[in-house]
Amino acid sequence: MGTFLSLFRAINVGGNAQVKMAALKELHEVLGFTNVTTYLQTGNVVFDSEETNPHQLAERIANEFEKRFGFRTEVMIRTQAELKETFHNNPFHNQPEKETKWIVAMFLSDAPDSQVVEGFLSSFSGVEKLFIAGKELYIYYPEGIGNSKLTNAVIEKKLKVTGTGRNWNTVTKLAEMMQR
């Protein structure tokens, strides 16, 4: 038995792909997961499962999601240990408290190829600060997220993987929720 986090990509953003969190909770329960809780309206679900393979969990959840809601979305799964590591690997902990909402952890579907990462980082010229560790991209937006040209679509195209971002306030709360 393990504790996991489902991170859904591109649901309930900008009025598109609307899915109620109660429906996501039910989806997880129908799949046999226990202690299911959701956080915010952006597709964050903490749950316990006998199945411990994150790739299999992601596939099962994505398939059931498509069956229920009629469209496919990517699901990133993180274990309790992985989220704890994500939390501790954040190189931007020293930013002023008021700016934690400008720190984003982008949870990637896979660790990007090292040459792709090197090319992306060496060619990047924005004001944002970037750090990649495994399947996570950490971004600090010193001028705010809304003013940035560094979007999810740009990142996915450059790194050749899919991902979904959560601001640091959300990551902190999810890490707390997984400590059960």
CSV table of N, CA and C in Angstrom, one decimal:
chain,number,residue,atom,x,y,z
A,1,MET,N,0.9,-1.2,0.0
A,1,MET,CA,0.0,0.0,0.0
A,1,MET,C,0.9,1.2,0.0
A,2,GLY,N,0.5,2.2,-0.9
A,2,GLY,CA,1.3,3.4,-0.9
A,2,GLY,C,0.4,4.6,-1.0
A,3,THR,N,0.9,5.8,-0.7
A,3,THR,CA,0.2,7.0,-0.9
A,3,THR,C,0.7,7.7,-2.1
A,4,PHE,N,-0.3,8.2,-2.9
A,4,PHE,CA,0.1,8.8,-4.2
A,4,PHE,C,-0.6,10.1,-4.5
A,5,LEU,N,-0.1,10.9,-5.4
A,5,LEU,CA,-0.7,12.1,-5.8
A,5,LEU,C,-1.0,12.0,-7.3
A,6,SER,N,-2.2,12.3,-7.7
A,6,SER,CA,-2.6,12.4,-9.2
A,6,SER,C,-2.6,13.9,-9.5
A,7,LEU,N,-1.9,14.3,-10.5
A,7,LEU,CA,-1.9,15.7,-11.0
A,7,LEU,C,-2.4,15.7,-12.4
A,8,PHE,N,-3.6,16.3,-12.6
A,8,PHE,CA,-4.2,16.3,-13.9
A,8,PHE,C,-3.8,17.5,-14.6
A,9,ARG,N,-3.5,17.3,-15.9
A,9,ARG,CA,-3.0,18.4,-16.8
A,9,ARG,C,-4.2,19.1,-17.5
A,10,ALA,N,-4.2,20.4,-17.4
A,10,ALA,CA,-5.1,21.2,-18.2
A,10,ALA,C,-6.6,20.9,-18.0
A,11,ILE,N,-7.0,20.7,-16.7
A,11,ILE,CA,-8.4,20.7,-16.4
A,11,ILE,C,-8.8,21.9,-15.5
A,12,ASN,N,-10.0,22.4,-15.7
A,12,ASN,CA,-10.4,23.6,-14.9
A,12,ASN,C,-9.5,24.8,-15.0
A,13,VAL,N,-8.9,25.0,-16.2
A,13,VAL,CA,-8.0,26.2,-16.4
A,13,VAL,C,-8.7,27.1,-17.4
A,14,GLY,N,-8.9,28.3,-17.1
A,14,GLY,CA,-9.5,29.3,-18.0
A,14,GLY,C,-10.9,28.9,-18.5
A,15,GLY,N,-11.6,28.2,-17.7
A,15,GLY,CA,-13.0,27.8,-18.0
A,15,GLY,C,-13.1,26.6,-19.0
A,16,ASN,N,-12.0,26.0,-19.3
A,16,ASN,CA,-12.0,24.9,-20.2
A,16,ASN,C,-11.9,23.6,-19.4
A,17,ALA,N,-12.4,22.5,-20.1
A,17,ALA,CA,-12.3,21.1,-19.5
A,17,ALA,C,-12.7,21.1,-18.1
A,18,GLN,N,-13.9,21.6,-17.8
A,18,GLN,CA,-14.4,21.6,-16.5
A,18,GLN,C,-14.8,20.3,-15.9
A,19,VAL,N,-14.2,19.9,-14.8
A,19,VAL,CA,-14.5,18.7,-14.1
A,19,VAL,C,-14.5,19.0,-12.6
A,20,LYS,N,-15.6,18.6,-12.0
A,20,LYS,CA,-15.8,18.8,-10.5
A,20,LYS,C,-14.8,17.9,-9.8
A,21,MET,N,-14.3,18.4,-8.7
A,21,MET,CA,-13.4,17.6,-7.8
A,21,MET,C,-14.1,16.4,-7.2
A,22,ALA,N,-15.4,16.5,-7.0
A,22,ALA,CA,-16.2,15.4,-6.4
A,22,ALA,C,-16.2,14.2,-7.5
A,23,ALA,N,-16.2,14.6,-8.7
A,23,ALA,CA,-16.2,13.6,-9.8
A,23,ALA,C,-14.8,12.9,-9.9
A,24,LEU,N,-13.8,13.7,-9.7
A,24,LEU,CA,-12.4,13.1,-9.7
A,24,LEU,C,-12.2,12.2,-8.5
A,25,LYS,N,-12.8,12.6,-7.3
A,25,LYS,CA,-12.7,11.8,-6.1
A,25,LYS,C,-13.4,10.4,-6.4
A,26,GLU,N,-14.6,10.5,-7.0
A,26,GLU,CA,-15.4,9.3,-7.3
A,26,GLU,C,-14.7,8.4,-8.3
A,27,LEU,N,-14.0,9.0,-9.3
A,27,LEU,CA,-13.3,8.2,-10.3
A,27,LEU,C,-12.2,7.4,-9.6
A,28,HIS,N,-11.5,8.0,-8.6
A,28,HIS,CA,-10.4,7.3,-7.9
A,28,HIS,C,-11.0,6.2,-7.0
A,29,GLU,N,-12.1,6.5,-6.4
A,29,GLU,CA,-12.8,5.5,-5.5
A,29,GLU,C,-13.3,4.3,-6.4
A,30,VAL,N,-13.8,4.5,-7.5
A,30,VAL,CA,-14.3,3.5,-8.4
A,30,VAL,C,-13.2,2.5,-8.8
A,31,LEU,N,-12.0,3.1,-9.0
A,31,LEU,CA,-10.8,2.3,-9.3
A,31,LEU,C,-10.3,1.5,-8.1
A,32,GLY,N,-10.9,1.7,-7.0
A,32,GLY,CA,-10.5,0.9,-5.8
A,32,GLY,C,-9.5,1.6,-4.9
A,33,PHE,N,-9.2,2.9,-5.1
A,33,PHE,CA,-8.3,3.6,-4.3
A,33,PHE,C,-9.0,4.0,-3.0
A,34,THR,N,-8.3,4.2,-1.9
A,34,THR,CA,-8.9,4.6,-0.7
A,34,THR,C,-8.3,5.9,-0.1
A,35,ASN,N,-8.9,6.4,0.9
A,35,ASN,CA,-8.5,7.7,1.6
A,35,ASN,C,-8.3,8.8,0.5
A,36,VAL,N,-9.2,8.9,-0.4
A,36,VAL,CA,-9.2,9.8,-1.5
A,36,VAL,C,-9.6,11.2,-1.0
A,37,THR,N,-8.7,12.2,-1.3
A,37,THR,CA,-9.0,13.6,-1.0
A,37,THR,C,-8.5,14.5,-2.1
A,38,THR,N,-9.2,15.6,-2.4
A,38,THR,CA,-8.8,16.5,-3.4
A,38,THR,C,-8.4,17.8,-2.8
A,39,TYR,N,-7.7,18.6,-3.6
A,39,TYR,CA,-7.3,19.9,-3.2
A,39,TYR,C,-7.4,20.9,-4.3
A,40,LEU,N,-8.1,22.0,-4.1
A,40,LEU,CA,-8.4,23.0,-5.0
A,40,LEU,C,-9.2,22.5,-6.2
A,41,GLN,N,-9.4,23.3,-7.2
A,41,GLN,CA,-10.2,22.9,-8.4
A,41,GLN,C,-9.3,22.6,-9.6
A,42,THR,N,-8.0,22.3,-9.4
A,42,THR,CA,-7.1,22.2,-10.5
A,42,THR,C,-6.6,20.8,-10.7
A,43,GLY,N,-7.3,19.8,-10.2
A,43,GLY,CA,-6.9,18.4,-10.5
A,43,GLY,C,-5.8,17.8,-9.6
A,44,ASN,N,-5.9,18.0,-8.3
A,44,ASN,CA,-5.0,17.4,-7.4
A,44,ASN,C,-5.7,16.4,-6.5
A,45,VAL,N,-5.3,15.1,-6.6
A,45,VAL,CA,-6.0,14.1,-5.8
A,45,VAL,C,-4.9,13.2,-5.1
A,46,VAL,N,-5.1,13.2,-3.7
A,46,VAL,CA,-4.2,12.3,-2.9
A,46,VAL,C,-5.0,11.1,-2.6
A,47,PHE,N,-4.3,9.9,-2.7
A,47,PHE,CA,-5.0,8.6,-2.5
A,47,PHE,C,-4.1,7.5,-2.1
A,48,ASP,N,-4.6,6.5,-1.5
A,48,ASP,CA,-3.8,5.3,-1.2
A,48,ASP,C,-4.2,4.2,-2.2
A,49,SER,N,-3.2,3.3,-2.5
A,49,SER,CA,-3.4,2.3,-3.5
A,49,SER,C,-2.6,1.1,-3.2
A,50,GLU,N,-3.1,-0.1,-3.5
A,50,GLU,CA,-2.4,-1.4,-3.4
A,50,GLU,C,-1.4,-1.4,-4.6
A,51,GLU,N,-1.8,-0.9,-5.7
A,51,GLU,CA,-1.0,-0.9,-6.9
A,51,GLU,C,0.1,0.2,-6.7
A,52,THR,N,1.3,-0.2,-6.9
A,52,THR,CA,2.4,0.8,-6.6
A,52,THR,C,3.2,1.2,-7.8
A,53,ASN,N,2.8,0.8,-9.0
A,53,ASN,CA,3.6,1.3,-10.2
A,53,ASN,C,2.9,2.6,-10.7
A,54,PRO,N,3.7,3.7,-10.6
A,54,PRO,CA,3.1,5.0,-11.0
A,54,PRO,C,2.7,5.0,-12.4
A,55,HIS,N,3.4,4.4,-13.4
A,55,HIS,CA,3.0,4.4,-14.8
A,55,HIS,C,1.7,3.7,-15.0
A,56,GLN,N,1.5,2.6,-14.3
A,56,GLN,CA,0.2,1.8,-14.4
A,56,GLN,C,-0.9,2.6,-13.8
A,57,LEU,N,-0.6,3.2,-12.7
A,57,LEU,CA,-1.7,4.1,-12.0
A,57,LEU,C,-2.1,5.2,-12.9
A,58,ALA,N,-1.1,5.9,-13.5
A,58,ALA,CA,-1.5,7.0,-14.4
A,58,ALA,C,-2.3,6.5,-15.6
A,59,GLU,N,-1.9,5.4,-16.2
A,59,GLU,CA,-2.7,4.9,-17.3
A,59,GLU,C,-4.1,4.5,-16.9
A,60,ARG,N,-4.3,3.8,-15.8
A,60,ARG,CA,-5.6,3.4,-15.4
A,60,ARG,C,-6.5,4.6,-15.1
A,61,ILE,N,-5.9,5.6,-14.4
A,61,ILE,CA,-6.7,6.8,-14.1
A,61,ILE,C,-7.0,7.6,-15.4
A,62,ALA,N,-6.1,7.8,-16.3
A,62,ALA,CA,-6.3,8.5,-17.6
A,62,ALA,C,-7.4,7.8,-18.4
A,63,ASN,N,-7.3,6.5,-18.5
A,63,ASN,CA,-8.3,5.7,-19.2
A,63,ASN,C,-9.7,5.9,-18.6
A,64,GLU,N,-9.8,5.8,-17.3
A,64,GLU,CA,-11.1,5.9,-16.7
A,64,GLU,C,-11.6,7.4,-16.8
A,65,PHE,N,-10.7,8.3,-16.8
A,65,PHE,CA,-11.1,9.7,-17.0
A,65,PHE,C,-11.7,9.9,-18.4
A,66,GLU,N,-11.0,9.4,-19.4
A,66,GLU,CA,-11.5,9.5,-20.8
A,66,GLU,C,-12.9,8.9,-20.9
A,67,LYS,N,-13.0,7.7,-20.3
A,67,LYS,CA,-14.3,7.0,-20.4
A,67,LYS,C,-15.4,7.8,-19.8
A,68,ARG,N,-15.2,8.4,-18.7
A,68,ARG,CA,-16.2,9.2,-17.9
A,68,ARG,C,-16.5,10.6,-18.5
A,69,PHE,N,-15.4,11.3,-18.9
A,69,PHE,CA,-15.6,12.7,-19.3
A,69,PHE,C,-15.5,12.9,-20.8
A,70,GLY,N,-15.1,11.9,-21.6
A,70,GLY,CA,-15.2,12.1,-23.1
A,70,GLY,C,-14.0,12.8,-23.7
A,71,PHE,N,-12.9,13.0,-22.9
A,71,PHE,CA,-11.7,13.6,-23.5
A,71,PHE,C,-10.5,13.1,-22.7
A,72,ARG,N,-9.4,13.1,-23.3
A,72,ARG,CA,-8.2,12.5,-22.7
A,72,ARG,C,-7.4,13.7,-22.1
A,73,THR,N,-6.8,13.4,-20.9
A,73,THR,CA,-5.8,14.3,-20.3
A,73,THR,C,-4.7,13.5,-19.7
A,74,GLU,N,-3.6,14.2,-19.6
A,74,GLU,CA,-2.4,13.5,-19.0
A,74,GLU,C,-2.5,13.6,-17.5
A,75,VAL,N,-2.1,12.5,-16.9
A,75,VAL,CA,-2.1,12.4,-15.4
A,75,VAL,C,-0.7,12.1,-15.0
A,76,MET,N,-0.1,13.0,-14.2
A,76,MET,CA,1.2,12.7,-13.6
A,76,MET,C,1.0,12.2,-12.2
A,77,ILE,N,1.7,11.1,-11.9
A,77,ILE,CA,1.6,10.5,-10.6
A,77,ILE,C,2.9,10.7,-9.8
A,78,ARG,N,2.8,11.0,-8.6
A,78,ARG,CA,4.0,11.1,-7.7
A,78,ARG,C,3.7,10.3,-6.4
A,79,THR,N,4.7,9.6,-6.0
A,79,THR,CA,4.7,8.9,-4.7
A,79,THR,C,4.9,9.9,-3.6
A,80,GLN,N,4.6,9.5,-2.4
A,80,GLN,CA,4.9,10.3,-1.2
A,80,GLN,C,6.4,10.7,-1.2
A,81,ALA,N,7.2,9.7,-1.4
A,81,ALA,CA,8.7,10.0,-1.4
A,81,ALA,C,9.1,10.9,-2.5
A,82,GLU,N,8.5,10.8,-3.7
A,82,GLU,CA,8.9,11.7,-4.8
A,82,GLU,C,8.4,13.1,-4.5
A,83,LEU,N,7.2,13.3,-3.9
A,83,LEU,CA,6.8,14.7,-3.6
A,83,LEU,C,7.6,15.3,-2.5
A,84,LYS,N,8.0,14.5,-1.5
A,84,LYS,CA,8.9,15.0,-0.5
A,84,LYS,C,10.3,15.4,-1.1
A,85,GLU,N,10.8,14.6,-2.0
A,85,GLU,CA,12.0,15.0,-2.7
A,85,GLU,C,11.8,16.3,-3.5
A,86,THR,N,10.7,16.4,-4.2
A,86,THR,CA,10.4,17.6,-5.0
A,86,THR,C,10.4,18.8,-4.0
A,87,PHE,N,9.8,18.7,-2.9
A,87,PHE,CA,9.7,19.8,-1.9
A,87,PHE,C,11.1,20.2,-1.5
A,88,HIS,N,12.0,19.2,-1.2
A,88,HIS,CA,13.3,19.5,-0.7
A,88,HIS,C,14.3,19.9,-1.8
A,89,ASN,N,14.0,19.6,-3.0
A,89,ASN,CA,14.9,20.0,-4.1
A,89,ASN,C,14.7,21.4,-4.6
A,90,ASN,N,13.7,22.1,-4.1
A,90,ASN,CA,13.4,23.4,-4.6
A,90,ASN,C,14.6,24.4,-4.3
A,91,PRO,N,15.2,24.9,-5.4
A,91,PRO,CA,16.4,25.8,-5.2
A,91,PRO,C,16.0,27.2,-4.9
A,92,PHE,N,14.7,27.5,-4.9
A,92,PHE,CA,14.2,28.9,-4.7
A,92,PHE,C,13.6,29.1,-3.3
A,93,HIS,N,13.9,28.3,-2.3
A,93,HIS,CA,13.4,28.4,-1.0
A,93,HIS,C,13.7,29.8,-0.4
A,94,ASN,N,14.7,30.4,-0.8
A,94,ASN,CA,15.1,31.7,-0.2
A,94,ASN,C,14.4,32.9,-0.8
A,95,GLN,N,13.4,32.7,-1.6
A,95,GLN,CA,12.6,33.9,-2.1
A,95,GLN,C,11.7,34.4,-1.0
A,96,PRO,N,11.5,35.7,-1.0
A,96,PRO,CA,10.6,36.3,0.0
A,96,PRO,C,9.2,35.6,0.0
A,97,GLU,N,8.7,35.5,1.2
A,97,GLU,CA,7.4,34.7,1.4
A,97,GLU,C,6.3,35.2,0.5
A,98,LYS,N,6.2,36.5,0.2
A,98,LYS,CA,5.1,37.0,-0.6
A,98,LYS,C,5.2,36.5,-2.1
A,99,GLU,N,6.3,35.9,-2.4
A,99,GLU,CA,6.5,35.5,-3.8
A,99,GLU,C,6.4,34.0,-4.0
A,100,THR,N,6.0,33.2,-3.0
A,100,THR,CA,5.9,31.8,-3.2
A,100,THR,C,5.0,31.4,-4.3
A,101,LYS,N,4.0,32.3,-4.5
A,101,LYS,CA,3.0,32.0,-5.6
A,101,LYS,C,3.7,32.1,-7.0
A,102,TRP,N,4.9,32.7,-7.0
A,102,TRP,CA,5.6,32.9,-8.3
A,102,TRP,C,6.6,31.8,-8.5
A,103,ILE,N,6.7,30.8,-7.6
A,103,ILE,CA,7.5,29.7,-7.7
A,103,ILE,C,6.6,28.5,-8.2
A,104,VAL,N,7.0,27.9,-9.3
A,104,VAL,CA,6.2,26.8,-9.8
A,104,VAL,C,7.0,25.5,-9.9
A,105,ALA,N,6.4,24.4,-9.5
A,105,ALA,CA,7.0,23.1,-9.8
A,105,ALA,C,6.2,22.5,-11.0
A,106,MET,N,6.9,22.3,-12.1
A,106,MET,CA,6.2,21.6,-13.2
A,106,MET,C,6.5,20.2,-13.1
A,107,PHE,N,5.5,19.4,-12.9
A,107,PHE,CA,5.6,17.9,-12.8
A,107,PHE,C,5.5,17.3,-14.2
A,108,LEU,N,6.6,16.7,-14.6
A,108,LEU,CA,6.8,16.2,-16.0
A,108,LEU,C,6.4,14.8,-16.1
A,109,SER,N,6.0,14.4,-17.3
A,109,SER,CA,5.6,13.0,-17.5
A,109,SER,C,6.8,12.0,-17.4
A,110,ASP,N,7.9,12.5,-17.8
A,110,ASP,CA,9.1,11.7,-17.7
A,110,ASP,C,10.3,12.7,-17.6
A,111,ALA,N,11.4,12.2,-17.1
A,111,ALA,CA,12.6,13.0,-17.1
A,111,ALA,C,13.1,13.3,-18.5
A,112,PRO,N,13.2,14.5,-18.9
A,112,PRO,CA,13.6,14.9,-20.2
A,112,PRO,C,15.1,14.4,-20.5
A,113,ASP,N,15.4,14.1,-21.8
A,113,ASP,CA,16.7,13.8,-22.2
A,113,ASP,C,17.7,14.8,-21.8
A,114,SER,N,18.8,14.4,-21.3
A,114,SER,CA,19.8,15.4,-20.8
A,114,SER,C,20.3,16.4,-21.8
A,115,GLN,N,20.5,15.9,-23.1
A,115,GLN,CA,20.9,16.8,-24.2
A,115,GLN,C,19.8,17.8,-24.5
A,116,VAL,N,18.5,17.4,-24.4
A,116,VAL,CA,17.4,18.3,-24.6
A,116,VAL,C,17.4,19.4,-23.5
A,117,VAL,N,17.6,18.9,-22.3
A,117,VAL,CA,17.6,19.9,-21.1
A,117,VAL,C,18.7,20.9,-21.3
A,118,GLU,N,19.9,20.4,-21.7
A,118,GLU,CA,21.1,21.3,-21.8
A,118,GLU,C,20.8,22.3,-22.9
A,119,GLY,N,20.2,21.9,-24.0
A,119,GLY,CA,19.9,22.8,-25.1
A,119,GLY,C,18.9,23.8,-24.7
A,120,PHE,N,17.9,23.4,-24.0
A,120,PHE,CA,16.8,24.3,-23.5
A,120,PHE,C,17.4,25.4,-22.6
A,121,LEU,N,18.1,24.9,-21.6
A,121,LEU,CA,18.7,25.8,-20.6
A,121,LEU,C,19.7,26.8,-21.2
A,122,SER,N,20.5,26.3,-22.1
A,122,SER,CA,21.5,27.2,-22.7
A,122,SER,C,20.9,28.2,-23.7
A,123,SER,N,19.8,27.9,-24.3
A,123,SER,CA,19.2,28.8,-25.2
A,123,SER,C,18.1,29.7,-24.6
A,124,PHE,N,17.8,29.5,-23.3
A,124,PHE,CA,16.7,30.2,-22.6
A,124,PHE,C,17.3,31.6,-22.3
A,125,SER,N,16.5,32.7,-22.6
A,125,SER,CA,17.0,34.0,-22.4
A,125,SER,C,16.0,34.9,-21.6
A,126,GLY,N,14.9,34.2,-21.0
A,126,GLY,CA,14.0,35.0,-20.2
A,126,GLY,C,14.5,35.4,-18.8
A,127,VAL,N,13.7,36.2,-18.1
A,127,VAL,CA,14.0,36.6,-16.8
A,127,VAL,C,13.8,35.5,-15.7
A,128,GLU,N,13.0,34.5,-16.1
A,128,GLU,CA,12.7,33.4,-15.2
A,128,GLU,C,14.0,32.6,-14.8
A,129,LYS,N,14.0,32.1,-13.6
A,129,LYS,CA,15.1,31.2,-13.2
A,129,LYS,C,14.6,29.8,-13.3
A,130,LEU,N,15.4,28.9,-13.8
A,130,LEU,CA,15.0,27.5,-14.1
A,130,LEU,C,15.9,26.5,-13.4
A,131,PHE,N,15.4,25.4,-13.0
A,131,PHE,CA,16.2,24.3,-12.4
A,131,PHE,C,15.5,23.0,-12.7
A,132,ILE,N,16.1,22.1,-13.3
A,132,ILE,CA,15.5,20.8,-13.5
A,132,ILE,C,16.2,19.7,-12.7
A,133,ALA,N,15.4,18.9,-12.0
A,133,ALA,CA,15.9,17.8,-11.3
A,133,ALA,C,14.9,16.6,-11.6
A,134,GLY,N,15.4,15.6,-12.3
A,134,GLY,CA,14.6,14.4,-12.6
A,134,GLY,C,13.4,14.8,-13.4
A,135,LYS,N,12.2,14.5,-12.9
A,135,LYS,CA,10.9,14.7,-13.5
A,135,LYS,C,10.3,16.0,-13.1
A,136,GLU,N,11.0,16.9,-12.5
A,136,GLU,CA,10.5,18.2,-12.1
A,136,GLU,C,11.3,19.4,-12.6
A,137,LEU,N,10.6,20.4,-13.1
A,137,LEU,CA,11.2,21.6,-13.5
A,137,LEU,C,10.7,22.7,-12.5
A,138,TYR,N,11.6,23.4,-11.9
A,138,TYR,CA,11.3,24.4,-11.0
A,138,TYR,C,11.5,25.8,-11.7
A,139,ILE,N,10.5,26.6,-11.5
A,139,ILE,CA,10.6,27.9,-12.2
A,139,ILE,C,10.3,29.0,-11.2
A,140,TYR,N,11.1,30.0,-11.2
A,140,TYR,CA,10.8,31.2,-10.4
A,140,TYR,C,10.5,32.4,-11.4
A,141,TYR,N,9.3,32.9,-11.3
A,141,TYR,CA,8.9,34.0,-12.2
A,141,TYR,C,9.0,35.3,-11.4
A,142,PRO,N,10.1,36.1,-11.5
A,142,PRO,CA,10.3,37.3,-10.7
A,142,PRO,C,9.4,38.4,-11.1
A,143,GLU,N,8.8,38.4,-12.3
A,143,GLU,CA,7.8,39.4,-12.7
A,143,GLU,C,6.4,38.9,-12.7
A,144,GLY,N,6.2,37.7,-12.1
A,144,GLY,CA,4.8,37.1,-12.0
A,144,GLY,C,4.6,36.2,-13.2
A,145,ILE,N,3.8,35.2,-13.0
A,145,ILE,CA,3.5,34.2,-14.0
A,145,ILE,C,2.7,34.8,-15.1
A,146,GLY,N,1.7,35.6,-14.9
A,146,GLY,CA,0.9,36.2,-15.9
A,146,GLY,C,1.6,37.1,-16.9
A,147,ASN,N,2.8,37.5,-16.6
A,147,ASN,CA,3.6,38.4,-17.5
A,147,ASN,C,4.6,37.6,-18.2
A,148,SER,N,4.7,36.3,-18.1
A,148,SER,CA,5.8,35.5,-18.7
A,148,SER,C,5.4,34.9,-20.0
A,149,LYS,N,6.3,34.8,-20.9
A,149,LYS,CA,6.2,34.1,-22.2
A,149,LYS,C,6.5,32.6,-22.0
A,150,LEU,N,7.0,32.3,-20.9
A,150,LEU,CA,7.4,30.9,-20.6
A,150,LEU,C,6.2,30.1,-20.2
A,151,THR,N,5.4,29.6,-21.1
A,151,THR,CA,4.2,28.9,-20.9
A,151,THR,C,4.4,27.4,-20.8
A,152,ASN,N,3.4,26.7,-20.4
A,152,ASN,CA,3.4,25.2,-20.4
A,152,ASN,C,3.6,24.7,-21.8
A,153,ALA,N,3.0,25.3,-22.8
A,153,ALA,CA,3.2,24.8,-24.2
A,153,ALA,C,4.6,25.0,-24.6
A,154,VAL,N,5.2,26.1,-24.3
A,154,VAL,CA,6.6,26.3,-24.7
A,154,VAL,C,7.5,25.3,-24.0
A,155,ILE,N,7.3,25.1,-22.7
A,155,ILE,CA,8.2,24.2,-22.0
A,155,ILE,C,8.0,22.8,-22.6
A,156,GLU,N,6.8,22.3,-22.8
A,156,GLU,CA,6.6,21.0,-23.3
A,156,GLU,C,7.2,20.8,-24.7
A,157,LYS,N,7.1,21.8,-25.5
A,157,LYS,CA,7.7,21.7,-26.9
A,157,LYS,C,9.3,21.6,-26.8
A,158,LYS,N,9.8,22.4,-25.9
A,158,LYS,CA,11.3,22.5,-25.8
A,158,LYS,C,11.8,21.2,-25.1
A,159,LEU,N,11.2,20.7,-24.1
A,159,LEU,CA,11.7,19.6,-23.3
A,159,LEU,C,11.2,18.2,-23.9
A,160,LYS,N,10.2,18.3,-24.8
A,160,LYS,CA,9.7,17.1,-25.5
A,160,LYS,C,9.0,16.1,-24.5
A,161,VAL,N,8.4,16.6,-23.5
A,161,VAL,CA,7.6,15.8,-22.5
A,161,VAL,C,6.4,16.7,-22.1
A,162,THR,N,5.4,16.0,-21.6
A,162,THR,CA,4.2,16.8,-21.1
A,162,THR,C,4.4,17.1,-19.6
A,163,GLY,N,3.7,18.1,-19.2
A,163,GLY,CA,3.8,18.4,-17.7
A,163,GLY,C,2.6,19.3,-17.3
A,164,THR,N,2.5,19.4,-16.0
A,164,THR,CA,1.5,20.3,-15.4
A,164,THR,C,2.1,21.0,-14.2
A,165,GLY,N,1.9,22.3,-14.1
A,165,GLY,CA,2.5,23.1,-13.1
A,165,GLY,C,1.6,23.4,-11.9
A,166,ARG,N,2.2,23.5,-10.7
A,166,ARG,CA,1.5,23.9,-9.5
A,166,ARG,C,2.4,25.0,-8.8
A,167,ASN,N,1.8,26.0,-8.3
A,167,ASN,CA,2.6,27.0,-7.6
A,167,ASN,C,3.0,26.4,-6.3
A,168,TRP,N,4.0,27.1,-5.7
A,168,TRP,CA,4.6,26.5,-4.5
A,168,TRP,C,3.7,26.4,-3.3
A,169,ASN,N,2.7,27.3,-3.2
A,169,ASN,CA,1.8,27.3,-2.1
A,169,ASN,C,1.0,25.9,-2.2
A,170,THR,N,0.6,25.6,-3.4
A,170,THR,CA,-0.1,24.3,-3.7
A,170,THR,C,0.8,23.1,-3.4
A,171,VAL,N,2.0,23.1,-3.9
A,171,VAL,CA,2.9,22.0,-3.6
A,171,VAL,C,3.1,21.8,-2.1
A,172,THR,N,3.2,22.9,-1.4
A,172,THR,CA,3.4,22.8,0.1
A,172,THR,C,2.2,22.2,0.7
A,173,LYS,N,1.0,22.5,0.3
A,173,LYS,CA,-0.2,22.0,0.9
A,173,LYS,C,-0.3,20.5,0.5
A,174,LEU,N,0.0,20.1,-0.7
A,174,LEU,CA,-0.1,18.7,-1.2
A,174,LEU,C,0.9,17.9,-0.4
A,175,ALA,N,2.1,18.4,-0.1
A,175,ALA,CA,3.1,17.7,0.6
A,175,ALA,C,2.6,17.4,2.1
A,176,GLU,N,1.9,18.4,2.6
A,176,GLU,CA,1.3,18.2,4.0
A,176,GLU,C,0.2,17.2,3.9
A,177,MET,N,-0.6,17.2,2.9
A,177,MET,CA,-1.7,16.2,2.8
A,177,MET,C,-1.2,14.8,2.7
A,178,MET,N,0.0,14.6,2.0
A,178,MET,CA,0.5,13.3,1.8
A,178,MET,C,1.1,12.7,3.1
A,179,GLN,N,1.4,13.5,4.1
A,179,GLN,CA,2.0,13.1,5.3
A,179,GLN,C,0.9,12.5,6.3
A,180,ARG,N,0.4,11.4,5.9
A,180,ARG,CA,-0.7,10.8,6.8
A,180,ARG,C,-0.2,9.5,7.4
